[in-house]
mmCIF file with all atom_site columns, C-alpha atoms in Angstrom:
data_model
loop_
_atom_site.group_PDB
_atom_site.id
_atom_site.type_symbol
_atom_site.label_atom_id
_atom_site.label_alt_id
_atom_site.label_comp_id
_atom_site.label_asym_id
_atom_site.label_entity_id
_atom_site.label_seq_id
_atom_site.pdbx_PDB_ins_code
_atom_site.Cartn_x
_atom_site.Cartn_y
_atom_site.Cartn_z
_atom_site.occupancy
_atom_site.B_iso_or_equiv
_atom_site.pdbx_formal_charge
_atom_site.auth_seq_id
_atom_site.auth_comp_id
_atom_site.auth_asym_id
_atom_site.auth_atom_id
_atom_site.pdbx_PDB_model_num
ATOM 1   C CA . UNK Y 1 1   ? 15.428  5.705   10.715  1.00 0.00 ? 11  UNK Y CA 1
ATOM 2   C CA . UNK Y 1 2   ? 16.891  1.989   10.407  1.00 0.00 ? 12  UNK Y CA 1
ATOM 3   C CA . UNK Y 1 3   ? 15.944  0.571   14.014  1.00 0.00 ? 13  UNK Y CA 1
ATOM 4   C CA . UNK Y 1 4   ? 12.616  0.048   13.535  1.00 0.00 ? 14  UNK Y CA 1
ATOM 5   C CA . UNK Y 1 5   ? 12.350  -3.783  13.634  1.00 0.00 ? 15  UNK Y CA 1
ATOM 6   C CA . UNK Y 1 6   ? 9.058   -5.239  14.938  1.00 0.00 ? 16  UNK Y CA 1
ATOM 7   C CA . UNK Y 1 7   ? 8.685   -8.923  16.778  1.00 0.00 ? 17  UNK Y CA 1
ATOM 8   C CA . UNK Y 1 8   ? 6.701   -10.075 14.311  1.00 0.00 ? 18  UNK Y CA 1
ATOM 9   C CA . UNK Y 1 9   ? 6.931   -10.973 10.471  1.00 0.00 ? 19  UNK Y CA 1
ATOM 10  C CA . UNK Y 1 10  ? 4.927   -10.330 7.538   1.00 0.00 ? 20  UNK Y CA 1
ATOM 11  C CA . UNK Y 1 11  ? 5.162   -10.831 3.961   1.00 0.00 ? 21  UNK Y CA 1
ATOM 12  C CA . UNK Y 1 12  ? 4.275   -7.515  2.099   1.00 0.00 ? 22  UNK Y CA 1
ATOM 13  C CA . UNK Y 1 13  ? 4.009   -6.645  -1.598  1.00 0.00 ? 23  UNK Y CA 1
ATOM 14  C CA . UNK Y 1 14  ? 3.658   -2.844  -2.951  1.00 0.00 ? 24  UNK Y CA 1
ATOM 15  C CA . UNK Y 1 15  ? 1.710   -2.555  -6.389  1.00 0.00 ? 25  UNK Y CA 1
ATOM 16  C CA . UNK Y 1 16  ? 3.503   0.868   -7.737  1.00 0.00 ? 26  UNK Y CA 1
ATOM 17  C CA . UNK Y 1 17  ? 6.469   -0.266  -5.714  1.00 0.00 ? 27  UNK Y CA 1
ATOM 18  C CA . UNK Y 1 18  ? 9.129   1.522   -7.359  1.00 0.00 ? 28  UNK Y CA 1
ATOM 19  C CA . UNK Y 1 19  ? 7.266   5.182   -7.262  1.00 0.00 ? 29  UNK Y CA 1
ATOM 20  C CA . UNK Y 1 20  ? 7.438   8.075   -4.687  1.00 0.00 ? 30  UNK Y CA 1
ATOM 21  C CA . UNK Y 1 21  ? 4.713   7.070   -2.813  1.00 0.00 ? 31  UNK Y CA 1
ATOM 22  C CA . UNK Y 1 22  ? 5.144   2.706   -3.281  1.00 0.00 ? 32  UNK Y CA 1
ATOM 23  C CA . UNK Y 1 23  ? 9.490   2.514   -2.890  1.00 0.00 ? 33  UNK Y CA 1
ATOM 24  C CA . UNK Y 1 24  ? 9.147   4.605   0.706   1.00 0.00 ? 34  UNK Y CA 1
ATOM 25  C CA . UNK Y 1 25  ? 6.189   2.349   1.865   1.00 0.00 ? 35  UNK Y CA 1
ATOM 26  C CA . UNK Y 1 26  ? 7.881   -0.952  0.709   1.00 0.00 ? 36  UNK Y CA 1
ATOM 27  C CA . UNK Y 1 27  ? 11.195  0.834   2.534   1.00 0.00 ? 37  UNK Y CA 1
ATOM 28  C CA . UNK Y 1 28  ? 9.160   1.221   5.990   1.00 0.00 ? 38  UNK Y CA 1
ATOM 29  C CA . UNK Y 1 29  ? 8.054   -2.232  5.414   1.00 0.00 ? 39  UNK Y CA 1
ATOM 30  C CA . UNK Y 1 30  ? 11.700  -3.524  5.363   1.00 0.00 ? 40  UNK Y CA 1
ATOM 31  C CA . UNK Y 1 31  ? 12.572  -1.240  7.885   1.00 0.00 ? 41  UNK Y CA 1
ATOM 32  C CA . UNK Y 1 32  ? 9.880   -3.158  10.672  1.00 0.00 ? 42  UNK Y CA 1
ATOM 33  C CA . UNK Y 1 33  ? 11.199  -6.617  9.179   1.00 0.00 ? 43  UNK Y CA 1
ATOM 34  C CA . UNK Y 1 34  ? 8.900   -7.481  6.874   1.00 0.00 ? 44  UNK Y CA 1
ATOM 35  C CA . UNK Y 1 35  ? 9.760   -9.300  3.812   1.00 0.00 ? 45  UNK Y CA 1
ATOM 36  C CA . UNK Y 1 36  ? 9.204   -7.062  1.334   1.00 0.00 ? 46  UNK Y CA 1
ATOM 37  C CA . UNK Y 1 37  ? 7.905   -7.354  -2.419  1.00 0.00 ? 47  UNK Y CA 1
ATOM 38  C CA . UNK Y 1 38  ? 7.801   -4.406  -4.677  1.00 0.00 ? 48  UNK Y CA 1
ATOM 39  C CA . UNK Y 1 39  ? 5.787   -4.758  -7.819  1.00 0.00 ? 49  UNK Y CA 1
ATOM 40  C CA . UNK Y 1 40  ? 6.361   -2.231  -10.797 1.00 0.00 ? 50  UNK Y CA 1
ATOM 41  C CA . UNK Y 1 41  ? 6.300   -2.022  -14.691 1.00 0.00 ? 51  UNK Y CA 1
ATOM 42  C CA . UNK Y 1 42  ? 9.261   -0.142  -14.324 1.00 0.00 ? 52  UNK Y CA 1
ATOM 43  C CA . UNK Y 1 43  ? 11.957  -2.586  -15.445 1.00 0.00 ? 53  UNK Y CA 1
ATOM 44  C CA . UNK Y 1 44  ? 14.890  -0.098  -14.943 1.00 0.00 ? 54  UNK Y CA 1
ATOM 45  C CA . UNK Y 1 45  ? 13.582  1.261   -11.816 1.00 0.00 ? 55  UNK Y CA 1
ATOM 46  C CA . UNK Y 1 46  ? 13.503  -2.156  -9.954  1.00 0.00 ? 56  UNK Y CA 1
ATOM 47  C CA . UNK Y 1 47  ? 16.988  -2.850  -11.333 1.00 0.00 ? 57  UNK Y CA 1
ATOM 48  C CA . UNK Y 1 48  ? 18.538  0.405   -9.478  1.00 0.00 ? 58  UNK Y CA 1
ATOM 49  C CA . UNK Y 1 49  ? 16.973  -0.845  -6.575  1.00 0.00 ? 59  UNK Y CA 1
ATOM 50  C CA . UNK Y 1 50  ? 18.062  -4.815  -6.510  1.00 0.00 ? 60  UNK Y CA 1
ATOM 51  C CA . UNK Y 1 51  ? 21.512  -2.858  -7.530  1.00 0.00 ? 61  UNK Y CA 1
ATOM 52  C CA . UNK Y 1 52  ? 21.252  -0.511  -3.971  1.00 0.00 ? 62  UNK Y CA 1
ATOM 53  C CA . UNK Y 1 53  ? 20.223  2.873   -5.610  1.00 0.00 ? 63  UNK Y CA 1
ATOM 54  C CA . UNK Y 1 54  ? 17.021  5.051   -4.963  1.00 0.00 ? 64  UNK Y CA 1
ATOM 55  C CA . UNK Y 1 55  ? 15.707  6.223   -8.611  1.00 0.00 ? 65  UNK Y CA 1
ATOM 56  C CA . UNK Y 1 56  ? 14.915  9.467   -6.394  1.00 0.00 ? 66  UNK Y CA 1
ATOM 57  C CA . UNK Y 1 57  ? 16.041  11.891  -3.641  1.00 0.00 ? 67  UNK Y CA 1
ATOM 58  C CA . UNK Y 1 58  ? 14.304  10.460  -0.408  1.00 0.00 ? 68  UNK Y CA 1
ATOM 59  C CA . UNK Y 1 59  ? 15.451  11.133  2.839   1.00 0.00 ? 69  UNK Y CA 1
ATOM 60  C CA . UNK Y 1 60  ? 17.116  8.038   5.010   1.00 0.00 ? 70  UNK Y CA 1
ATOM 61  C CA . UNK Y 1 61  ? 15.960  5.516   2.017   1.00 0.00 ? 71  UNK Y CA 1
ATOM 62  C CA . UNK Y 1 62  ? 19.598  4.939   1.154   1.00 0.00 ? 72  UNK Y CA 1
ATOM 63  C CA . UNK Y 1 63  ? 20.708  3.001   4.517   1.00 0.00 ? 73  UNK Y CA 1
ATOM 64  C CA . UNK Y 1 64  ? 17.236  1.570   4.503   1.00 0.00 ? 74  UNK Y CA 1
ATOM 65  C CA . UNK Y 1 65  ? 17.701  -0.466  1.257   1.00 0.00 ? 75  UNK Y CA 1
ATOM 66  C CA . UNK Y 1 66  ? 21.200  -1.128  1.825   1.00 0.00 ? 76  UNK Y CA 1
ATOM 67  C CA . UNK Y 1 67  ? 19.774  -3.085  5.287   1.00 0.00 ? 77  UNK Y CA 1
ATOM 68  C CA . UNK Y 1 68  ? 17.217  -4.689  3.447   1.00 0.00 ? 78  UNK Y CA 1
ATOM 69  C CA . UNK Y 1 69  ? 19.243  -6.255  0.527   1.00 0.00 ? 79  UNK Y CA 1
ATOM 70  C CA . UNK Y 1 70  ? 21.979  -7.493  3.015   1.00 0.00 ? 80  UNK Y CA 1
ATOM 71  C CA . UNK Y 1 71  ? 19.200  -9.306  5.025   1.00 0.00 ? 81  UNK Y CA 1
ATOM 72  C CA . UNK Y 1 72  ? 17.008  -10.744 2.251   1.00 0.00 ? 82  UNK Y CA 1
ATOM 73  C CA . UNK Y 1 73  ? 14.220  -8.329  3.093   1.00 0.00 ? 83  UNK Y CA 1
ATOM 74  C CA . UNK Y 1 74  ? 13.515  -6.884  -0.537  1.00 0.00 ? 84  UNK Y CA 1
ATOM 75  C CA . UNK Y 1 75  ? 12.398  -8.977  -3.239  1.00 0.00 ? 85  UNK Y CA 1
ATOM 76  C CA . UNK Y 1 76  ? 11.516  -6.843  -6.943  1.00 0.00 ? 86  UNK Y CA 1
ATOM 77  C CA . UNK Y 1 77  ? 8.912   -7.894  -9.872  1.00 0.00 ? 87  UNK Y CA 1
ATOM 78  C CA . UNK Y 1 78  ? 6.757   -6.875  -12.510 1.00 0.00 ? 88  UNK Y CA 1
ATOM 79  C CA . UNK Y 1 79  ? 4.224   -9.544  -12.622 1.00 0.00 ? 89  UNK Y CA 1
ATOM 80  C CA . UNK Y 1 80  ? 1.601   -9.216  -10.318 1.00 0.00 ? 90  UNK Y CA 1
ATOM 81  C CA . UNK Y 1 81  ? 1.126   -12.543 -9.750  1.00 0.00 ? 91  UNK Y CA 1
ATOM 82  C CA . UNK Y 1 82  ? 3.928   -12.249 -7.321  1.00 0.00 ? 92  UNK Y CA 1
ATOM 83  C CA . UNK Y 1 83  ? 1.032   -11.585 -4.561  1.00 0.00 ? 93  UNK Y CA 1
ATOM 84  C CA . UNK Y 1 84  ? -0.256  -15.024 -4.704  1.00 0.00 ? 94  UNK Y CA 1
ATOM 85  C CA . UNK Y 1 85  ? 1.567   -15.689 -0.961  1.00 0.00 ? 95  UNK Y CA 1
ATOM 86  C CA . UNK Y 1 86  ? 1.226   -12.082 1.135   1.00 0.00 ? 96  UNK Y CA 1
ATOM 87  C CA . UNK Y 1 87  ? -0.395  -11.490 3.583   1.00 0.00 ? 97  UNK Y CA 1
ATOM 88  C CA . UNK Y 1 88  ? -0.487  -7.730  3.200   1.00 0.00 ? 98  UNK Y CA 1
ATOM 89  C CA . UNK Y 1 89  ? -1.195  -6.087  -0.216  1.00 0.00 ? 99  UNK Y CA 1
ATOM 90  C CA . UNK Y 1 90  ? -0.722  -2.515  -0.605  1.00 0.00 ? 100 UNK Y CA 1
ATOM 91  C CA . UNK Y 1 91  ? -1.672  -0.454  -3.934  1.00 0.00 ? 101 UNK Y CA 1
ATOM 92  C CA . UNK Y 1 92  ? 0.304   2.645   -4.422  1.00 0.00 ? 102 UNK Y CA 1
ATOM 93  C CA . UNK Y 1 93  ? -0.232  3.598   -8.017  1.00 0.00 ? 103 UNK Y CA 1
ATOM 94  C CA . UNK Y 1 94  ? -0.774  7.235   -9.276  1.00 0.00 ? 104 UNK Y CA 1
ATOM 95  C CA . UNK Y 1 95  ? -4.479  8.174   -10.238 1.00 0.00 ? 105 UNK Y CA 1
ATOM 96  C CA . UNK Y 1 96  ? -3.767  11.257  -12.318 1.00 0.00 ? 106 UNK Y CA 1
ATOM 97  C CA . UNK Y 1 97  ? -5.928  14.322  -13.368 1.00 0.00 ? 107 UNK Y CA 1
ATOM 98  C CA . UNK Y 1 98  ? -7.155  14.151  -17.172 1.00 0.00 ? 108 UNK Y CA 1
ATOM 99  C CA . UNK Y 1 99  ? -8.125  17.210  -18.906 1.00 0.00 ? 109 UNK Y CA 1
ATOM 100 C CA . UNK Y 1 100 ? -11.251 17.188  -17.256 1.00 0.00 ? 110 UNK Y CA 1
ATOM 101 C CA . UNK Y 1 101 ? -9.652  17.888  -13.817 1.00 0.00 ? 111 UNK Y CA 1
ATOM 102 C CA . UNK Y 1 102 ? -11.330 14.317  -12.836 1.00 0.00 ? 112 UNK Y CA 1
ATOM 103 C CA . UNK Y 1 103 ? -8.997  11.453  -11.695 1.00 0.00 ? 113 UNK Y CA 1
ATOM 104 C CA . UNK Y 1 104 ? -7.957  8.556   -14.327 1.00 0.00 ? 114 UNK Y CA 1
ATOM 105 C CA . UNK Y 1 105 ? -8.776  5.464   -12.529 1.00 0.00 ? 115 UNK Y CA 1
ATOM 106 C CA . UNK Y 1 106 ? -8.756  3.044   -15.413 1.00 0.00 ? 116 UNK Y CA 1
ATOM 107 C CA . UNK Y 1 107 ? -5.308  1.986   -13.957 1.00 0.00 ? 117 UNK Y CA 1
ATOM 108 C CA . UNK Y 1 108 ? -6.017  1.229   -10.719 1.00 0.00 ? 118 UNK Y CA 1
ATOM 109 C CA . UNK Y 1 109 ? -9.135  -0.821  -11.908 1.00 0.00 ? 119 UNK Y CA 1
ATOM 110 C CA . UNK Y 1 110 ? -7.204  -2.694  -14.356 1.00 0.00 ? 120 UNK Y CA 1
ATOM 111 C CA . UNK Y 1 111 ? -4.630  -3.497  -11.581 1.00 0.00 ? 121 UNK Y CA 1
ATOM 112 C CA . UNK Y 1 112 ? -7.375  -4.804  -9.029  1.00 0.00 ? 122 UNK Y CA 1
ATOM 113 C CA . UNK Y 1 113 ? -8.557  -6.991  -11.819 1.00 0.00 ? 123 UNK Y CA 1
ATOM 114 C CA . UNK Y 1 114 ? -5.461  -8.688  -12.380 1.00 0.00 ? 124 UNK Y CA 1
ATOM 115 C CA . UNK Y 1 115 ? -4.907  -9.055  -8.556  1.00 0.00 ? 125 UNK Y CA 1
ATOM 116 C CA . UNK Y 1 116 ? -8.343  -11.227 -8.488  1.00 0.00 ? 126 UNK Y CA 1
ATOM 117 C CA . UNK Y 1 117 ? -6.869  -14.893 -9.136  1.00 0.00 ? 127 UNK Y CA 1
ATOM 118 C CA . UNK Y 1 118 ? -3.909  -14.155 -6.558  1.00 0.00 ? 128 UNK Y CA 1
ATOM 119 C CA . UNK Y 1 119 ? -6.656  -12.764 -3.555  1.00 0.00 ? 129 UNK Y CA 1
ATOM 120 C CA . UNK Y 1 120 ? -7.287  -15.481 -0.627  1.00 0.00 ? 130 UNK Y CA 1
ATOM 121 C CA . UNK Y 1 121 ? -8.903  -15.835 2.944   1.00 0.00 ? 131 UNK Y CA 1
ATOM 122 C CA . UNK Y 1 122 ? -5.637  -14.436 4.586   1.00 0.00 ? 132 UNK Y CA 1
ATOM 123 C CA . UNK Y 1 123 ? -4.850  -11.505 1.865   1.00 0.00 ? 133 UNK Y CA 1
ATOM 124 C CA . UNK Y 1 124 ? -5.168  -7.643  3.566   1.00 0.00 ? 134 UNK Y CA 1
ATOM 125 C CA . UNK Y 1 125 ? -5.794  -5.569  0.392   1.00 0.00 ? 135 UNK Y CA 1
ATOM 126 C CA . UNK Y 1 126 ? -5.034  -1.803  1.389   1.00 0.00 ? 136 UNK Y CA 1
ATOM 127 C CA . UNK Y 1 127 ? -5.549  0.939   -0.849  1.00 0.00 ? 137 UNK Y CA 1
ATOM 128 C CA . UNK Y 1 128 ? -3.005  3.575   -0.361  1.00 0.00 ? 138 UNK Y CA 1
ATOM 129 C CA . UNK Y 1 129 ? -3.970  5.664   -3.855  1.00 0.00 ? 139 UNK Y CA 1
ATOM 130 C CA . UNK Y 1 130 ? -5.592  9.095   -4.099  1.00 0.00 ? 140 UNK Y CA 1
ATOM 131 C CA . UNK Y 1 131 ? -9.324  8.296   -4.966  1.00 0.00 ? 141 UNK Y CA 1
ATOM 132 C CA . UNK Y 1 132 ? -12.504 9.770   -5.168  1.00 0.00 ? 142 UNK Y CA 1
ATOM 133 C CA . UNK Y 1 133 ? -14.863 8.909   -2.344  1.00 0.00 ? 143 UNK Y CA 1
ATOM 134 C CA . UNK Y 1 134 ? -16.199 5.883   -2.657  1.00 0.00 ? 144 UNK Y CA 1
ATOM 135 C CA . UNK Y 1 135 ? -13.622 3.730   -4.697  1.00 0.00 ? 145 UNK Y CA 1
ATOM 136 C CA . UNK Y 1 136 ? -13.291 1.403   -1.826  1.00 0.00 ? 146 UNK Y CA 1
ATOM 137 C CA . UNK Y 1 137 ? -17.029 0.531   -2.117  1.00 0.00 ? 147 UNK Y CA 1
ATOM 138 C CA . UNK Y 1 138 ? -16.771 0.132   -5.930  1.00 0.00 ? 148 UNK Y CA 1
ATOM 139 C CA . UNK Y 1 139 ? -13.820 -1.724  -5.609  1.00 0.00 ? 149 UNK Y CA 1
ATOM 140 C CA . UNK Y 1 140 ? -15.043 -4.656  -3.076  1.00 0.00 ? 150 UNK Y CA 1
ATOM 141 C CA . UNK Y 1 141 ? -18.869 -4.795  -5.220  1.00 0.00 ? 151 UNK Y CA 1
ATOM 142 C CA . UNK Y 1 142 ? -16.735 -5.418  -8.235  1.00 0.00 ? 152 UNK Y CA 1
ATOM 143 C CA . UNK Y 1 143 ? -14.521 -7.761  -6.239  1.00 0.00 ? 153 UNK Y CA 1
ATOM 144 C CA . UNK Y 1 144 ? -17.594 -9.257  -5.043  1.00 0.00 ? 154 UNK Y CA 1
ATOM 145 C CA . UNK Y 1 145 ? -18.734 -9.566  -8.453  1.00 0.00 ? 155 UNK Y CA 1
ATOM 146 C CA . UNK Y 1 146 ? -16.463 -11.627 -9.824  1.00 0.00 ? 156 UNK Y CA 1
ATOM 147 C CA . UNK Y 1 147 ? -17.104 -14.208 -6.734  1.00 0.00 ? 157 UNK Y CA 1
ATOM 148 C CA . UNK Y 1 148 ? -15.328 -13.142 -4.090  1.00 0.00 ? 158 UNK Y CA 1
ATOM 149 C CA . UNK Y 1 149 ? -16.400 -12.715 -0.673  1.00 0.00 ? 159 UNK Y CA 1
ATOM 150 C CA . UNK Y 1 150 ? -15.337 -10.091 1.443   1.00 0.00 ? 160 UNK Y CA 1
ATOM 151 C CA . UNK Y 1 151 ? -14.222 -11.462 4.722   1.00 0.00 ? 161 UNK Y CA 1
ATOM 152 C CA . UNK Y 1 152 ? -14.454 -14.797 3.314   1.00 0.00 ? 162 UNK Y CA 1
ATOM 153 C CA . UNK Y 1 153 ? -12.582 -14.583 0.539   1.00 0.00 ? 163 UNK Y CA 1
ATOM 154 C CA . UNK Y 1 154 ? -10.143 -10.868 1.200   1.00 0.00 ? 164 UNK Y CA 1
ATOM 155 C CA . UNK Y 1 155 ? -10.101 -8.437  3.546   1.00 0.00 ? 165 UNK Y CA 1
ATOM 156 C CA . UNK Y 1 156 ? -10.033 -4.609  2.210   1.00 0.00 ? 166 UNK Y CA 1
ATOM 157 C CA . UNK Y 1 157 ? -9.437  -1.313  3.837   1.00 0.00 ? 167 UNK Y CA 1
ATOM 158 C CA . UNK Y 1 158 ? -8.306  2.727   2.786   1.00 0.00 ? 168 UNK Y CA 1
ATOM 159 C CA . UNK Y 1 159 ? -5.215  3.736   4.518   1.00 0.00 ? 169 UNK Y CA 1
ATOM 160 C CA . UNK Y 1 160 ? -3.664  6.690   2.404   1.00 0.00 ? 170 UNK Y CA 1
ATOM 161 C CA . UNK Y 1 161 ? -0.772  8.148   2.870   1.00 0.00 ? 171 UNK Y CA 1
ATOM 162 C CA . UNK Y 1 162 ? -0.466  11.918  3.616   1.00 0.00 ? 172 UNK Y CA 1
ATOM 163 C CA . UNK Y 1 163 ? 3.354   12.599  3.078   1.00 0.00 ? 173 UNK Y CA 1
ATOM 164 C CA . UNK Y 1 164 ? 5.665   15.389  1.639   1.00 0.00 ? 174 UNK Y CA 1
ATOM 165 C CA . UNK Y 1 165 ? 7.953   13.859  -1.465  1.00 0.00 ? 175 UNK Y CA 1
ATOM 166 C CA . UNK Y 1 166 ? 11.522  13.407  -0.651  1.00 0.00 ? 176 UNK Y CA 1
ATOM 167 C CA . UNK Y 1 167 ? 10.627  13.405  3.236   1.00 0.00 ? 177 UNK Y CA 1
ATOM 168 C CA . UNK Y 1 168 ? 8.384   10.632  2.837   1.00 0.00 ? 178 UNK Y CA 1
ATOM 169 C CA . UNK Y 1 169 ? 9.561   7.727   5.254   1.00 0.00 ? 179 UNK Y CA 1
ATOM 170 C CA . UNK Y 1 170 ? 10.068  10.236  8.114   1.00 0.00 ? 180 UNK Y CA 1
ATOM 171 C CA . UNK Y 1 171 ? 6.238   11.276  7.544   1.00 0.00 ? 181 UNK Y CA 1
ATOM 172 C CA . UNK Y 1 172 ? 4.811   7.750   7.023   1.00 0.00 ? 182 UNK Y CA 1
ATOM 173 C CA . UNK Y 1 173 ? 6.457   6.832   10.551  1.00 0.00 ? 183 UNK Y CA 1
ATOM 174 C CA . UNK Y 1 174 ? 5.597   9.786   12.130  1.00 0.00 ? 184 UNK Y CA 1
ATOM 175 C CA . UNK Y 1 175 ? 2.388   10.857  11.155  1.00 0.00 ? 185 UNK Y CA 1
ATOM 176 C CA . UNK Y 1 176 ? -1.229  8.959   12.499  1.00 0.00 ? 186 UNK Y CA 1
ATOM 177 C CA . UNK Y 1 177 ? -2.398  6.436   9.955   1.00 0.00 ? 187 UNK Y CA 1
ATOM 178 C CA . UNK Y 1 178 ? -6.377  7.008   9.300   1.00 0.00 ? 188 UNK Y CA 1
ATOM 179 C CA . UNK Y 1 179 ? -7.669  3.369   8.282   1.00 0.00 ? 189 UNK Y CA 1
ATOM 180 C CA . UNK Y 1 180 ? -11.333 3.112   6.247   1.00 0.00 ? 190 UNK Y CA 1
ATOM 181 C CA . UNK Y 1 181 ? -12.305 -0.365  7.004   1.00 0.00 ? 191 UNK Y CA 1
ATOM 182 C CA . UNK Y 1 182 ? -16.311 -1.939  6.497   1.00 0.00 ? 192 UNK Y CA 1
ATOM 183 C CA . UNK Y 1 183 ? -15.734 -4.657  8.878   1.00 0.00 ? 193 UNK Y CA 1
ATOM 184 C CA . UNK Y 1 184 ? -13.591 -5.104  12.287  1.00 0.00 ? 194 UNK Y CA 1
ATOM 185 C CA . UNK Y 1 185 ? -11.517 -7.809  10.831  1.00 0.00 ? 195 UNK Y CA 1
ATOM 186 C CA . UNK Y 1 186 ? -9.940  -5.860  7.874   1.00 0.00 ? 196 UNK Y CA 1
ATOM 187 C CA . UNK Y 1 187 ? -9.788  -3.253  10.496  1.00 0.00 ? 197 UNK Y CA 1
ATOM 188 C CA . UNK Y 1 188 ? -7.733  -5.627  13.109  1.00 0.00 ? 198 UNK Y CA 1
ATOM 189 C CA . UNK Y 1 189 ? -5.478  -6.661  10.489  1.00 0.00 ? 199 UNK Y CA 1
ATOM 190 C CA . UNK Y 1 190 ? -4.442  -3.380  8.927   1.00 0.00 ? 200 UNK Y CA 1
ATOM 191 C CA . UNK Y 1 191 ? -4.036  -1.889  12.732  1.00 0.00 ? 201 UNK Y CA 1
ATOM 192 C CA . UNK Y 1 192 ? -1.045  -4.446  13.061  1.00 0.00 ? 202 UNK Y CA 1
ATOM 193 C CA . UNK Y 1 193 ? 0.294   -3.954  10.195  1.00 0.00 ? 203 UNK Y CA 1
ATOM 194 C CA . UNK Y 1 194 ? 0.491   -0.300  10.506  1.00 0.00 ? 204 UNK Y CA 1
ATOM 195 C CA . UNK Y 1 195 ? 1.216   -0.746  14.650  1.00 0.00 ? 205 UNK Y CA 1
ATOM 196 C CA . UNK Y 1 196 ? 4.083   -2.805  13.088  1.00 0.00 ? 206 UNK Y CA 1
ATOM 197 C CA . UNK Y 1 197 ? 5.792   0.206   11.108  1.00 0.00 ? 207 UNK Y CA 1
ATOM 198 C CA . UNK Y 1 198 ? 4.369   3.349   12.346  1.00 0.00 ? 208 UNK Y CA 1
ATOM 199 C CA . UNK Y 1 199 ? 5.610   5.009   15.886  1.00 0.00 ? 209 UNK Y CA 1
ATOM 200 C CA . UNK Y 1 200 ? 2.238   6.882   16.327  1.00 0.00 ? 210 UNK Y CA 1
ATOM 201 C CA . UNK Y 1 201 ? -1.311  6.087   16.329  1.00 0.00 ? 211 UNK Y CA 1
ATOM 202 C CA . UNK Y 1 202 ? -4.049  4.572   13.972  1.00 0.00 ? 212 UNK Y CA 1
ATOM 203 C CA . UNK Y 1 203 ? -7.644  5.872   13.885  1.00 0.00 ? 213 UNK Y CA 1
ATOM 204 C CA . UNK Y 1 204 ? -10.668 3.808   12.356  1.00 0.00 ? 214 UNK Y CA 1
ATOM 205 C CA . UNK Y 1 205 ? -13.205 5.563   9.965   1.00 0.00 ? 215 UNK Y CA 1
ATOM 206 C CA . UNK Y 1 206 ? -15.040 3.915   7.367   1.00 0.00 ? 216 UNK Y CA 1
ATOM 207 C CA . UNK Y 1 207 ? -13.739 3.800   4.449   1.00 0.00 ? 217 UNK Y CA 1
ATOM 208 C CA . UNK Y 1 208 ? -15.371 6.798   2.355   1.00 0.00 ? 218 UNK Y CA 1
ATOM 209 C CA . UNK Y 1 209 ? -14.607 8.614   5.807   1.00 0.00 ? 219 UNK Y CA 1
ATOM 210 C CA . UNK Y 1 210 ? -10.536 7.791   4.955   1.00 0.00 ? 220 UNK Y CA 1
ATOM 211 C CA . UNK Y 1 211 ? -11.068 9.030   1.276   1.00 0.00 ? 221 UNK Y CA 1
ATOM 212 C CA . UNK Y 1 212 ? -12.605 12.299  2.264   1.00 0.00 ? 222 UNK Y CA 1
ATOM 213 C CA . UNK Y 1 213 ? -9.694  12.727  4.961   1.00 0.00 ? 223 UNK Y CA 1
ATOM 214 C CA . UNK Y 1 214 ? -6.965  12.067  2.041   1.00 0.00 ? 224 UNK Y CA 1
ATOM 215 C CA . UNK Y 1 215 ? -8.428  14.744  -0.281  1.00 0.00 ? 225 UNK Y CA 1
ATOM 216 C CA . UNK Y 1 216 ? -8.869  17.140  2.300   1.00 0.00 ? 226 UNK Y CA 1
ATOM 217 C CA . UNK Y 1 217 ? -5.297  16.697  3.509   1.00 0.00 ? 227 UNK Y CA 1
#
């Protein structure tokens, strides 16, 4: 699972970056070269990893990290300011069921809003969370809305995952990698970014099109 290196660099962060679904993405990140940012709350989680563990059982992550702390690849932090200088910024963070059996979202909102001052021209913004359809939509208006300009200002797409936990770099490499995008140059940029660490093929929907492929999968 290490050989994986692609020509060219980016510099990635992962918001939930220390998580079962945000630690294996930022790993397949290193593992294609990028320079590699994970962003977490978890204090103690992001130490085991600057120290060489994996806080969890996950297949081929071990010799992963160890590659990517030896060559400067993996950088840790819990202020999300630290995306003020990617080019690629992917949101892992959990969306869990409250006792209504509807998704809690008020993290993931609360997240984009503190990404806001850190967005530019060049920033990718890829959602990789479990959402209802039509988050994307909401969450470029309210982007928007504060006076941001999509294309102009970000670009945005829905790329989910669709892994098994503890197997989850295998799948992320493996698998095709659906990409909800409004526009073709969010598209363009998330297809090389995913070309970049994925050894199968990408497939363009829009964006509540990706969201309704997550939840059915």
């Amino acid at each position: 699972l290490i050989d994986g290196a692609h020509s060219s660099s980016m510099d990635v962060s992962v918001i939930g970056g220390a998580g079962h679904v945000g630690l294996p993405m930022g790993l397949v990140s290193v593992r294609a070269g990028h320079t590699t940012r994970l962003i977490d709350t978890d204090i103690d989680k992001l130490n085991q990893v600057t120290a060489g563990t994996i806080p969890f059982k996950e297949k081929g992550a071990d010799a992963i990290l160890q590659m990517g702390l030896e060559k400067g690849l993996i950088q840790t932090s819990p202020d999300i300011s630290e995306i003020a200088n990617s080019d690629v910024v992917i949101v892992t963070v959990g969306t869990p069921i409250d006792e209504h059996n509807n998704p809690d979202m008020e993290n993931l909102f609360s997240i984009v809003d503190g990404m806001k001052p850190h967005l530019n021209e060049e920033t990718l913004f890829v959602l990789r969370s479990t959402v209802y359809p039509g988050t994307t939509t909401i969450i470029r208006d309210e982007l928007e809305r504060s006076g941001l300009t999509a294309e102009e200002d970000f670009l945005i797409s829905y790329a989910p995952e669709r892994i098994v936990q503890h197997n989850a770099i295998e799948g992320m490499i493996n698998l095709p990698q659906i990409i909800g995008a409004f526009d073709d140059a969010s598209y363009e940029v998330s297809l090389d970014f995913f070309e970049s660490i994925i050894e199968s093929n990408c497939y363009r929907l829009l964006p509540t099109e990706a969201e309704m492929g997550k939840l059915f999968t």
